[in-house]
């Protein structure tokens, strides 16, 4: 029987799956619904898991053809979420090696094609993760939007709201961001902004969705927008510095990932400038692939270890 491995990359909107044979050849790729323990009901997660295992069975003929599965997803910081995912797979007939990792781990492997290095990610949230030559790992950030996520889309959206109300009540000069927020939320008064911000149904994603308002304001060199951009860049630089210090990785490869670092050119430029100034020996690299590829490569490594009896 031909054997395979599978890597899953679960997110808040979709789950990507990559299936490879034991030689590393990509056999099939698939997408399904979201897979995130922190933002989904267990029933909905079961639906995604069942669907993807059905697709995997179609590709290989049997789930027994899989030597290893690696699932990378956000929201697995606690043992309960890991136990749930493993049990859900086993209940659906999976008997192979199962590895559950944070999406920052698979992002590093996918981006650099190896597990040693540093990845800085800024999307809706933010995190930096590194692994050195001895195998020691360290992460900075990623502790959630209530107490952390600095330099992320959420933090930028929150700072835009803060600048908007300060522009309204004259603590800041200019009301460009106030006007932009009102237009974005289809509001008319300051009370509409307050209601948008604090109503119970408001989520992290709704606040993060305001981050793009920064771009036209930056194009006009709005001072509040410039300050928000600089604040985000410094916060992201601090994330990298924490990993470098803990792991003694002054000369490591570093890759920048996530929507903020890909599409917000000024923030990206400021981060790179900061890093070149404070950590000049870091080597900035372009990502060679994505997180689902990293998960598949980790599954392939696990399969090889199983063959060697590790």
mmCIF file with all atom_site columns, N, CA and C in Angstrom, residues 99-140:
data_model
loop_
_atom_site.group_PDB
_atom_site.id
_atom_site.type_symbol
_atom_site.label_atom_id
_atom_site.label_alt_id
_atom_site.label_comp_id
_atom_site.label_asym_id
_atom_site.label_entity_id
_atom_site.label_seq_id
_atom_site.pdbx_PDB_ins_code
_atom_site.Cartn_x
_atom_site.Cartn_y
_atom_site.Cartn_z
_atom_site.occupancy
_atom_site.B_iso_or_equiv
_atom_site.pdbx_formal_charge
_atom_site.auth_seq_id
_atom_site.auth_comp_id
_atom_site.auth_asym_id
_atom_site.auth_atom_id
_atom_site.pdbx_PDB_model_num
ATOM 1   N N  . UNK A 1 99  ? 0.381  15.094 15.126 1.00 0.00 ? 99  UNK A N  1
ATOM 2   C CA . UNK A 1 99  ? 1.141  16.177 15.747 1.00 0.00 ? 99  UNK A CA 1
ATOM 3   C C  . UNK A 1 99  ? 0.329  17.464 15.631 1.00 0.00 ? 99  UNK A C  1
ATOM 4   N N  . UNK A 1 100 ? 0.083  18.116 16.765 1.00 0.00 ? 100 UNK A N  1
ATOM 5   C CA . UNK A 1 100 ? -0.669 19.378 16.777 1.00 0.00 ? 100 UNK A CA 1
ATOM 6   C C  . UNK A 1 100 ? 0.297  20.494 17.158 1.00 0.00 ? 100 UNK A C  1
ATOM 7   N N  . UNK A 1 101 ? 0.436  21.491 16.293 1.00 0.00 ? 101 UNK A N  1
ATOM 8   C CA . UNK A 1 101 ? 1.390  22.578 16.554 1.00 0.00 ? 101 UNK A CA 1
ATOM 9   C C  . UNK A 1 101 ? 0.718  23.932 16.326 1.00 0.00 ? 101 UNK A C  1
ATOM 10  N N  . UNK A 1 102 ? 1.330  24.969 16.858 1.00 0.00 ? 102 UNK A N  1
ATOM 11  C CA . UNK A 1 102 ? 0.859  26.324 16.593 1.00 0.00 ? 102 UNK A CA 1
ATOM 12  C C  . UNK A 1 102 ? 1.153  26.720 15.157 1.00 0.00 ? 102 UNK A C  1
ATOM 13  N N  . UNK A 1 103 ? 0.303  27.565 14.595 1.00 0.00 ? 103 UNK A N  1
ATOM 14  C CA . UNK A 1 103 ? 0.506  27.942 13.191 1.00 0.00 ? 103 UNK A CA 1
ATOM 15  C C  . UNK A 1 103 ? 1.800  28.724 12.976 1.00 0.00 ? 103 UNK A C  1
ATOM 16  N N  . UNK A 1 104 ? 2.356  29.302 14.037 1.00 0.00 ? 104 UNK A N  1
ATOM 17  C CA . UNK A 1 104 ? 3.640  29.990 13.900 1.00 0.00 ? 104 UNK A CA 1
ATOM 18  C C  . UNK A 1 104 ? 4.776  28.996 13.627 1.00 0.00 ? 104 UNK A C  1
ATOM 19  N N  . UNK A 1 105 ? 4.646  27.765 14.143 1.00 0.00 ? 105 UNK A N  1
ATOM 20  C CA . UNK A 1 105 ? 5.686  26.757 13.912 1.00 0.00 ? 105 UNK A CA 1
ATOM 21  C C  . UNK A 1 105 ? 5.700  26.298 12.460 1.00 0.00 ? 105 UNK A C  1
ATOM 22  N N  . UNK A 1 106 ? 4.515  26.015 11.923 1.00 0.00 ? 106 UNK A N  1
ATOM 23  C CA . UNK A 1 106 ? 4.454  25.581 10.522 1.00 0.00 ? 106 UNK A CA 1
ATOM 24  C C  . UNK A 1 106 ? 4.782  26.740 9.579  1.00 0.00 ? 106 UNK A C  1
ATOM 25  N N  . UNK A 1 107 ? 4.448  27.959 9.993  1.00 0.00 ? 107 UNK A N  1
ATOM 26  C CA . UNK A 1 107 ? 4.781  29.131 9.168  1.00 0.00 ? 107 UNK A CA 1
ATOM 27  C C  . UNK A 1 107 ? 6.292  29.266 9.020  1.00 0.00 ? 107 UNK A C  1
ATOM 28  N N  . UNK A 1 108 ? 7.029  29.033 10.115 1.00 0.00 ? 108 UNK A N  1
ATOM 29  C CA . UNK A 1 108 ? 8.493  29.106 10.061 1.00 0.00 ? 108 UNK A CA 1
ATOM 30  C C  . UNK A 1 108 ? 9.055  28.065 9.101  1.00 0.00 ? 108 UNK A C  1
ATOM 31  N N  . UNK A 1 109 ? 8.598  26.817 9.240  1.00 0.00 ? 109 UNK A N  1
ATOM 32  C CA . UNK A 1 109 ? 9.103  25.731 8.388  1.00 0.00 ? 109 UNK A CA 1
ATOM 33  C C  . UNK A 1 109 ? 8.746  25.991 6.924  1.00 0.00 ? 109 UNK A C  1
ATOM 34  N N  . UNK A 1 110 ? 7.518  26.413 6.678  1.00 0.00 ? 110 UNK A N  1
ATOM 35  C CA . UNK A 1 110 ? 7.108  26.685 5.305  1.00 0.00 ? 110 UNK A CA 1
ATOM 36  C C  . UNK A 1 110 ? 7.860  27.853 4.697  1.00 0.00 ? 110 UNK A C  1
ATOM 37  N N  . UNK A 1 111 ? 8.085  28.881 5.500  1.00 0.00 ? 111 UNK A N  1
ATOM 38  C CA . UNK A 1 111 ? 8.723  30.096 4.982  1.00 0.00 ? 111 UNK A CA 1
ATOM 39  C C  . UNK A 1 111 ? 10.187 29.884 4.633  1.00 0.00 ? 111 UNK A C  1
ATOM 40  N N  . UNK A 1 112 ? 10.899 29.138 5.482  1.00 0.00 ? 112 UNK A N  1
ATOM 41  C CA . UNK A 1 112 ? 12.340 28.977 5.292  1.00 0.00 ? 112 UNK A CA 1
ATOM 42  C C  . UNK A 1 112 ? 12.726 27.606 4.745  1.00 0.00 ? 112 UNK A C  1
ATOM 43  N N  . UNK A 1 113 ? 11.772 26.669 4.707  1.00 0.00 ? 113 UNK A N  1
ATOM 44  C CA . UNK A 1 113 ? 12.097 25.324 4.240  1.00 0.00 ? 113 UNK A CA 1
ATOM 45  C C  . UNK A 1 113 ? 12.928 24.547 5.239  1.00 0.00 ? 113 UNK A C  1
ATOM 46  N N  . UNK A 1 114 ? 13.000 25.046 6.458  1.00 0.00 ? 114 UNK A N  1
ATOM 47  C CA . UNK A 1 114 ? 13.741 24.396 7.545  1.00 0.00 ? 114 UNK A CA 1
ATOM 48  C C  . UNK A 1 114 ? 13.131 24.878 8.855  1.00 0.00 ? 114 UNK A C  1
ATOM 49  N N  . UNK A 1 115 ? 13.451 24.181 9.942  1.00 0.00 ? 115 UNK A N  1
ATOM 50  C CA . UNK A 1 115 ? 12.838 24.538 11.221 1.00 0.00 ? 115 UNK A CA 1
ATOM 51  C C  . UNK A 1 115 ? 13.683 25.500 12.041 1.00 0.00 ? 115 UNK A C  1
ATOM 52  N N  . UNK A 1 116 ? 14.886 25.812 11.578 1.00 0.00 ? 116 UNK A N  1
ATOM 53  C CA . UNK A 1 116 ? 15.744 26.749 12.303 1.00 0.00 ? 116 UNK A CA 1
ATOM 54  C C  . UNK A 1 116 ? 15.618 28.140 11.697 1.00 0.00 ? 116 UNK A C  1
ATOM 55  N N  . UNK A 1 117 ? 15.356 29.137 12.536 1.00 0.00 ? 117 UNK A N  1
ATOM 56  C CA . UNK A 1 117 ? 15.211 30.505 12.058 1.00 0.00 ? 117 UNK A CA 1
ATOM 57  C C  . UNK A 1 117 ? 14.171 31.245 12.871 1.00 0.00 ? 117 UNK A C  1
ATOM 58  N N  . UNK A 1 118 ? 13.780 32.406 12.378 1.00 0.00 ? 118 UNK A N  1
ATOM 59  C CA . UNK A 1 118 ? 12.806 33.252 13.079 1.00 0.00 ? 118 UNK A CA 1
ATOM 60  C C  . UNK A 1 118 ? 11.743 33.706 12.092 1.00 0.00 ? 118 UNK A C  1
ATOM 61  N N  . UNK A 1 119 ? 10.489 33.665 12.527 1.00 0.00 ? 119 UNK A N  1
ATOM 62  C CA . UNK A 1 119 ? 9.395  34.193 11.715 1.00 0.00 ? 119 UNK A CA 1
ATOM 63  C C  . UNK A 1 119 ? 8.646  35.247 12.530 1.00 0.00 ? 119 UNK A C  1
ATOM 64  N N  . UNK A 1 120 ? 8.400  36.380 11.919 1.00 0.00 ? 120 UNK A N  1
ATOM 65  C CA . UNK A 1 120 ? 7.589  37.443 12.518 1.00 0.00 ? 120 UNK A CA 1
ATOM 66  C C  . UNK A 1 120 ? 6.295  37.524 11.728 1.00 0.00 ? 120 UNK A C  1
ATOM 67  N N  . UNK A 1 121 ? 5.170  37.375 12.410 1.00 0.00 ? 121 UNK A N  1
ATOM 68  C CA . UNK A 1 121 ? 3.868  37.360 11.746 1.00 0.00 ? 121 UNK A CA 1
ATOM 69  C C  . UNK A 1 121 ? 3.001  38.481 12.307 1.00 0.00 ? 121 UNK A C  1
ATOM 70  N N  . UNK A 1 122 ? 2.443  39.281 11.415 1.00 0.00 ? 122 UNK A N  1
ATOM 71  C CA . UNK A 1 122 ? 1.470  40.292 11.825 1.00 0.00 ? 122 UNK A CA 1
ATOM 72  C C  . UNK A 1 122 ? 0.297  40.265 10.863 1.00 0.00 ? 122 UNK A C  1
ATOM 73  N N  . UNK A 1 123 ? -0.821 39.766 11.351 1.00 0.00 ? 123 UNK A N  1
ATOM 74  C CA . UNK A 1 123 ? -2.067 39.763 10.600 1.00 0.00 ? 123 UNK A CA 1
ATOM 75  C C  . UNK A 1 123 ? -3.125 40.378 11.489 1.00 0.00 ? 123 UNK A C  1
ATOM 76  N N  . UNK A 1 124 ? -4.213 39.648 11.725 1.00 0.00 ? 124 UNK A N  1
ATOM 77  C CA . UNK A 1 124 ? -5.197 40.113 12.704 1.00 0.00 ? 124 UNK A CA 1
ATOM 78  C C  . UNK A 1 124 ? -4.555 40.201 14.076 1.00 0.00 ? 124 UNK A C  1
ATOM 79  N N  . UNK A 1 125 ? -3.707 39.213 14.402 1.00 0.00 ? 125 UNK A N  1
ATOM 80  C CA . UNK A 1 125 ? -2.909 39.222 15.621 1.00 0.00 ? 125 UNK A CA 1
ATOM 81  C C  . UNK A 1 125 ? -1.435 39.317 15.261 1.00 0.00 ? 125 UNK A C  1
ATOM 82  N N  . UNK A 1 126 ? -0.570 39.165 16.263 1.00 0.00 ? 126 UNK A N  1
ATOM 83  C CA . UNK A 1 126 ? 0.872  39.235 15.991 1.00 0.00 ? 126 UNK A CA 1
ATOM 84  C C  . UNK A 1 126 ? 1.619  38.268 16.891 1.00 0.00 ? 126 UNK A C  1
ATOM 85  N N  . UNK A 1 127 ? 2.728  37.727 16.363 1.00 0.00 ? 127 UNK A N  1
ATOM 86  C CA . UNK A 1 127 ? 3.560  36.794 17.129 1.00 0.00 ? 127 UNK A CA 1
ATOM 87  C C  . UNK A 1 127 ? 4.916  36.694 16.445 1.00 0.00 ? 127 UNK A C  1
ATOM 88  N N  . UNK A 1 128 ? 5.942  36.402 17.214 1.00 0.00 ? 128 UNK A N  1
ATOM 89  C CA . UNK A 1 128 ? 7.253  36.082 16.659 1.00 0.00 ? 128 UNK A CA 1
ATOM 90  C C  . UNK A 1 128 ? 7.689  34.749 17.259 1.00 0.00 ? 128 UNK A C  1
ATOM 91  N N  . UNK A 1 129 ? 8.261  33.884 16.427 1.00 0.00 ? 129 UNK A N  1
ATOM 92  C CA . UNK A 1 129 ? 8.648  32.546 16.870 1.00 0.00 ? 129 UNK A CA 1
ATOM 93  C C  . UNK A 1 129 ? 10.011 32.207 16.293 1.00 0.00 ? 129 UNK A C  1
ATOM 94  N N  . UNK A 1 130 ? 10.846 31.592 17.114 1.00 0.00 ? 130 UNK A N  1
ATOM 95  C CA . UNK A 1 130 ? 12.162 31.191 16.648 1.00 0.00 ? 130 UNK A CA 1
ATOM 96  C C  . UNK A 1 130 ? 12.570 29.833 17.172 1.00 0.00 ? 130 UNK A C  1
ATOM 97  N N  . UNK A 1 131 ? 13.444 29.181 16.415 1.00 0.00 ? 131 UNK A N  1
ATOM 98  C CA . UNK A 1 131 ? 14.027 27.899 16.827 1.00 0.00 ? 131 UNK A CA 1
ATOM 99  C C  . UNK A 1 131 ? 15.500 27.933 16.457 1.00 0.00 ? 131 UNK A C  1
ATOM 100 N N  . UNK A 1 132 ? 16.379 27.658 17.439 1.00 0.00 ? 132 UNK A N  1
ATOM 101 C CA . UNK A 1 132 ? 17.811 27.743 17.154 1.00 0.00 ? 132 UNK A CA 1
ATOM 102 C C  . UNK A 1 132 ? 18.404 26.381 16.807 1.00 0.00 ? 132 UNK A C  1
ATOM 103 N N  . UNK A 1 133 ? 19.714 26.346 16.609 1.00 0.00 ? 133 UNK A N  1
ATOM 104 C CA . UNK A 1 133 ? 20.384 25.134 16.131 1.00 0.00 ? 133 UNK A CA 1
ATOM 105 C C  . UNK A 1 133 ? 20.320 23.994 17.142 1.00 0.00 ? 133 UNK A C  1
ATOM 106 N N  . UNK A 1 134 ? 20.124 24.312 18.415 1.00 0.00 ? 134 UNK A N  1
ATOM 107 C CA . UNK A 1 134 ? 20.034 23.260 19.434 1.00 0.00 ? 134 UNK A CA 1
ATOM 108 C C  . UNK A 1 134 ? 18.616 22.716 19.572 1.00 0.00 ? 134 UNK A C  1
ATOM 109 N N  . UNK A 1 135 ? 17.673 23.334 18.860 1.00 0.00 ? 135 UNK A N  1
ATOM 110 C CA . UNK A 1 135 ? 16.287 22.890 18.942 1.00 0.00 ? 135 UNK A CA 1
ATOM 111 C C  . UNK A 1 135 ? 15.455 23.654 19.953 1.00 0.00 ? 135 UNK A C  1
ATOM 112 N N  . UNK A 1 136 ? 16.087 24.600 20.665 1.00 0.00 ? 136 UNK A N  1
ATOM 113 C CA . UNK A 1 136 ? 15.335 25.395 21.635 1.00 0.00 ? 136 UNK A CA 1
ATOM 114 C C  . UNK A 1 136 ? 14.433 26.381 20.901 1.00 0.00 ? 136 UNK A C  1
ATOM 115 N N  . UNK A 1 137 ? 13.217 26.554 21.398 1.00 0.00 ? 137 UNK A N  1
ATOM 116 C CA . UNK A 1 137 ? 12.265 27.476 20.777 1.00 0.00 ? 137 UNK A CA 1
ATOM 117 C C  . UNK A 1 137 ? 11.875 28.583 21.753 1.00 0.00 ? 137 UNK A C  1
ATOM 118 N N  . UNK A 1 138 ? 11.421 29.685 21.178 1.00 0.00 ? 138 UNK A N  1
ATOM 119 C CA . UNK A 1 138 ? 10.907 30.798 21.991 1.00 0.00 ? 138 UNK A CA 1
ATOM 120 C C  . UNK A 1 138 ? 9.898  31.579 21.164 1.00 0.00 ? 138 UNK A C  1
ATOM 121 N N  . UNK A 1 139 ? 8.879  32.057 21.822 1.00 0.00 ? 139 UNK A N  1
ATOM 122 C CA . UNK A 1 139 ? 7.902  32.914 21.154 1.00 0.00 ? 139 UNK A CA 1
ATOM 123 C C  . UNK A 1 139 ? 7.719  34.190 21.942 1.00 0.00 ? 139 UNK A C  1
ATOM 124 N N  . UNK A 1 140 ? 7.453  35.257 21.234 1.00 0.00 ? 140 UNK A N  1
ATOM 125 C CA . UNK A 1 140 ? 7.090  36.512 21.873 1.00 0.00 ? 140 UNK A CA 1
ATOM 126 C C  . UNK A 1 140 ? 5.766  36.956 21.267 1.00 0.00 ? 140 UNK A C  1
#
